[in-house]
């Protein structure tokens, strides 16, 4: 899941996780370089980084930090633990890893890939049916997806290049990986979604599986009703209702633009004035995704 | 409520921070416009803002220097401009390149650095480089621009911390003491180069297949010549962030995630000992006092059909919920940010993407 900053991506990712878990899929929602927002959406304090915690039956959460991913990767790759530990903590190594083009993104996406394996590399860990990735905002989200490919191309040989190719094969396979774009019905968010689609297609050969338009104001009045209300616009309550109507009209136009740019009908999630409850969001989302 | 102008009295640099999607760019532009109208020479620096907003100010493209917004254009919207408004959309990569070019002692060094793979990666993608570039530009403008006030719309960084850390982080990287030791192939350094670090290199190469030695050697080798200039710049940037005439404004919407981000950022400012100039709560919903049932009854009495009257009442009920949520957010922000008097801006009718929108926002801010 990706989308412009501030569109409610994290909340929708958590809701999607809940939808999948309800459908009987063992699901994990993975946050990338965050501070435990998904966990807090479930009113749970942030767990230890890199720990897979169960938020609800069948629904897990993990927060992925590249540094942790590096340490885990080295422990996994190098035979003796202490050397890996020393390396991971080495300042020089950290700097080199940071300076290696695409390394941070590769490590992050490598962990995501590991989570999605039916045979987990993490000792004692169980397999997941679905990994929901609460990816970084649009531009950087694509960078994370393309990291393995870029890296494999740049590196040419070596274990990481081989692994990069393997990970890329998973990510660019529409049978295994789907991108969901979250947007608000606002000009900039819609424009960015269109750009995301073009960039995904060009760089990964992937389409957008589903667009989710989030936090839509209620669209209550038809043209006739709006005209009738104009006569009473001097009353504050009516003036406020008309302002809401104008907002709904602007959103209607942006929704049409979104549908046009992405060549699909967006799933629609209403604005929840009291703050959305995840269960409520999951109820709205599920039927629009064709899920129970 | 104290307006923004009073709060910024005596300030020369105002850094506007907050999470993405809260109207930070428009708030920065409206603030700069207001200060300029009241007589100051103001520059607003922004990174890739809403194109339409930029175009409405007559700015067509990214650039590395501020351009004056045509006073005639503003006058045509009824603005009596007593000062000057300048604006620039920062292109972080070009600004970084520009900085390297200026610090390079000769043409060859410049070409070596700009063409280097490590540099290209670093200047474009390493966390903090965009933030650093923005403040570095601010530093230049502060020193040489002759502006009374600079307003910086911070990059859409998820982690506002990047912004405060950027100078240190980049200095660390550029200094790369550990790496430099490895890279000087002759003399004492070669002899003291520990076996451990050699192992690090060989393992990295084995794992990644990328031989960074050459790139890194060239990078830090060429960088040696401009290191002093860079360090001086970073120190200047750091000093500017801590200057008594520099202040941070935090912008947020009343929604849950941006509020959490604002609280987090205020804490970071406190830790870093930097000035907090005030809080702007943007896009706040305002509801009337009337009960929805009373509204429905009133409208029915006024001759509106029952169904339509109910709909208006329902919309009023929604708005009351939103307004209550927003009021609670504001109370939380007041307490957590230790800011008893935030600037509250009601949700405007329509997106702010032209000069009239900016003027409406300015009026609300000032």
CSV table of C-alpha atoms in Angstrom, one decimal, chain A residues 4-6 10-11 33-35 37 40-41 73-74 77-78 83 87 90-93 95-103 151 154-155 157-161 184 187-188 217-218 220-221 225 228-229 232 235 237-238 240-241 243 246-247 250 271-275, chain B residues 20-21 50-52 117-118 121 126 158-159 172-173 176-179 182 197 200-201 203-204 206-210 212 216 255-257 260-261 264 283 285-288 295 298-299 302 304 307-308 311-312 314-315 318-319 321-322 325 347-351 353:
chain,number,residue,atom,x,y,z
A,4,UNK,CA,0.8,10.5,-0.8
A,5,UNK,CA,1.6,11.5,2.8
A,6,UNK,CA,-1.4,12.3,4.9
A,10,UNK,CA,-1.5,3.4,7.5
A,11,UNK,CA,-5.1,3.2,8.7
A,33,UNK,CA,10.7,2.8,9.0
A,34,UNK,CA,7.9,4.0,11.2
A,35,UNK,CA,7.2,4.4,14.8
A,37,UNK,CA,1.5,3.7,13.9
A,40,UNK,CA,-1.3,2.4,17.8
A,41,UNK,CA,-4.2,2.2,15.5
A,73,UNK,CA,20.7,-10.6,7.2
A,74,UNK,CA,24.3,-10.8,8.3
A,77,UNK,CA,24.4,-15.1,5.9
A,78,UNK,CA,27.6,-15.4,8.0
A,83,UNK,CA,31.4,-11.8,13.5
A,87,UNK,CA,30.1,-6.3,11.5
A,90,UNK,CA,30.8,-1.5,12.8
A,91,UNK,CA,30.6,2.1,12.0
A,92,UNK,CA,32.6,1.6,8.8
A,93,UNK,CA,30.3,-1.2,7.7
A,95,UNK,CA,28.6,3.8,6.4
A,96,UNK,CA,29.5,1.5,3.5
A,97,UNK,CA,26.1,-0.1,3.6
A,98,UNK,CA,24.5,3.4,3.6
A,99,UNK,CA,26.7,4.5,0.8
A,100,UNK,CA,26.0,1.4,-1.4
A,101,UNK,CA,23.3,2.5,-3.8
A,102,UNK,CA,19.9,1.0,-2.9
A,103,UNK,CA,21.3,-1.0,0.0
A,151,UNK,CA,20.7,-3.5,-7.1
A,154,UNK,CA,24.3,-2.6,-10.5
A,155,UNK,CA,26.0,-5.5,-8.7
A,157,UNK,CA,27.4,-10.9,-9.3
A,158,UNK,CA,27.6,-12.0,-5.7
A,159,UNK,CA,25.0,-13.4,-3.3
A,160,UNK,CA,23.2,-10.1,-2.8
A,161,UNK,CA,22.7,-9.7,-6.6
A,184,UNK,CA,-7.8,11.4,-1.0
A,187,UNK,CA,-6.1,17.4,-6.6
A,188,UNK,CA,-2.5,16.7,-5.5
A,217,UNK,CA,-17.2,13.7,2.7
A,218,UNK,CA,-20.8,12.6,2.6
A,220,UNK,CA,-25.9,14.3,0.4
A,221,UNK,CA,-27.5,16.7,-1.9
A,225,UNK,CA,-31.9,20.0,-3.5
A,228,UNK,CA,-33.7,24.6,-3.1
A,229,UNK,CA,-31.2,25.2,-0.3
A,232,UNK,CA,-32.2,29.6,2.6
A,235,UNK,CA,-29.3,30.5,7.7
A,237,UNK,CA,-26.9,25.8,9.2
A,238,UNK,CA,-27.8,25.8,5.5
A,240,UNK,CA,-22.6,25.2,6.3
A,241,UNK,CA,-24.5,22.4,4.6
A,243,UNK,CA,-20.2,24.5,2.0
A,246,UNK,CA,-19.4,22.3,-2.6
A,247,UNK,CA,-16.7,20.2,-1.0
A,250,UNK,CA,-15.1,19.0,-5.8
A,271,UNK,CA,-14.9,10.2,6.3
A,272,UNK,CA,-15.6,9.1,9.9
A,273,UNK,CA,-16.3,12.2,11.9
A,274,UNK,CA,-15.6,10.6,15.3
A,275,UNK,CA,-12.4,9.1,14.0
B,20,UNK,CA,2.6,16.0,4.9
B,21,UNK,CA,-0.9,17.1,3.8
B,50,UNK,CA,1.6,22.3,-5.5
B,51,UNK,CA,2.3,23.3,-9.1
B,52,UNK,CA,-0.8,25.4,-9.4
B,117,UNK,CA,28.3,7.1,-8.1
B,118,UNK,CA,28.5,7.5,-4.4
B,121,UNK,CA,23.4,8.4,-4.5
B,126,UNK,CA,20.5,9.6,1.7
B,158,UNK,CA,8.1,11.6,7.3
B,159,UNK,CA,10.5,12.0,10.2
B,172,UNK,CA,29.7,12.8,9.8
B,173,UNK,CA,29.4,11.2,6.4
B,176,UNK,CA,33.9,9.8,7.0
B,177,UNK,CA,37.0,9.6,9.3
B,178,UNK,CA,37.0,5.9,9.4
B,179,UNK,CA,36.7,5.6,5.6
B,182,UNK,CA,41.2,3.3,4.8
B,197,UNK,CA,38.4,-3.0,8.5
B,200,UNK,CA,34.7,-5.4,6.5
B,201,UNK,CA,35.5,-4.3,3.0
B,203,UNK,CA,32.9,-9.1,3.2
B,204,UNK,CA,30.9,-6.2,1.8
B,206,UNK,CA,31.6,-10.6,-1.4
B,207,UNK,CA,28.1,-10.0,-0.3
B,208,UNK,CA,27.1,-7.2,-2.6
B,209,UNK,CA,29.2,-7.9,-5.6
B,210,UNK,CA,29.6,-4.1,-5.7
B,212,UNK,CA,32.8,0.4,-4.0
B,216,UNK,CA,34.7,5.6,-2.5
B,255,UNK,CA,-6.4,14.8,12.5
B,256,UNK,CA,-4.9,12.1,14.6
B,257,UNK,CA,-1.7,11.3,12.8
B,260,UNK,CA,0.9,12.9,16.9
B,261,UNK,CA,3.6,14.1,14.5
B,264,UNK,CA,6.7,14.4,18.5
B,283,UNK,CA,-8.4,23.1,8.6
B,285,UNK,CA,-14.0,22.4,11.5
B,286,UNK,CA,-16.4,24.9,13.0
B,287,UNK,CA,-20.0,23.9,13.8
B,288,UNK,CA,-22.9,26.0,15.0
B,295,UNK,CA,-32.3,22.9,12.7
B,298,UNK,CA,-36.7,25.5,11.9
B,299,UNK,CA,-36.2,24.5,8.2
B,302,UNK,CA,-39.4,27.8,6.8
B,304,UNK,CA,-38.2,23.3,3.2
B,307,UNK,CA,-36.6,15.1,3.8
B,308,UNK,CA,-34.3,18.0,2.8
B,311,UNK,CA,-30.5,16.0,5.4
B,312,UNK,CA,-29.3,19.5,6.5
B,314,UNK,CA,-27.7,15.3,9.4
B,315,UNK,CA,-24.9,17.4,7.8
B,318,UNK,CA,-21.7,15.3,11.2
B,319,UNK,CA,-20.1,18.7,11.4
B,321,UNK,CA,-18.8,15.5,15.6
B,322,UNK,CA,-15.9,16.8,13.5
B,325,UNK,CA,-13.0,16.0,17.5
B,347,UNK,CA,-11.4,25.0,7.2
B,348,UNK,CA,-11.7,27.3,4.2
B,349,UNK,CA,-14.2,26.8,1.5
B,350,UNK,CA,-12.2,25.3,-1.2
B,351,UNK,CA,-8.6,24.2,-1.6
B,353,UNK,CA,-4.4,27.0,-4.8
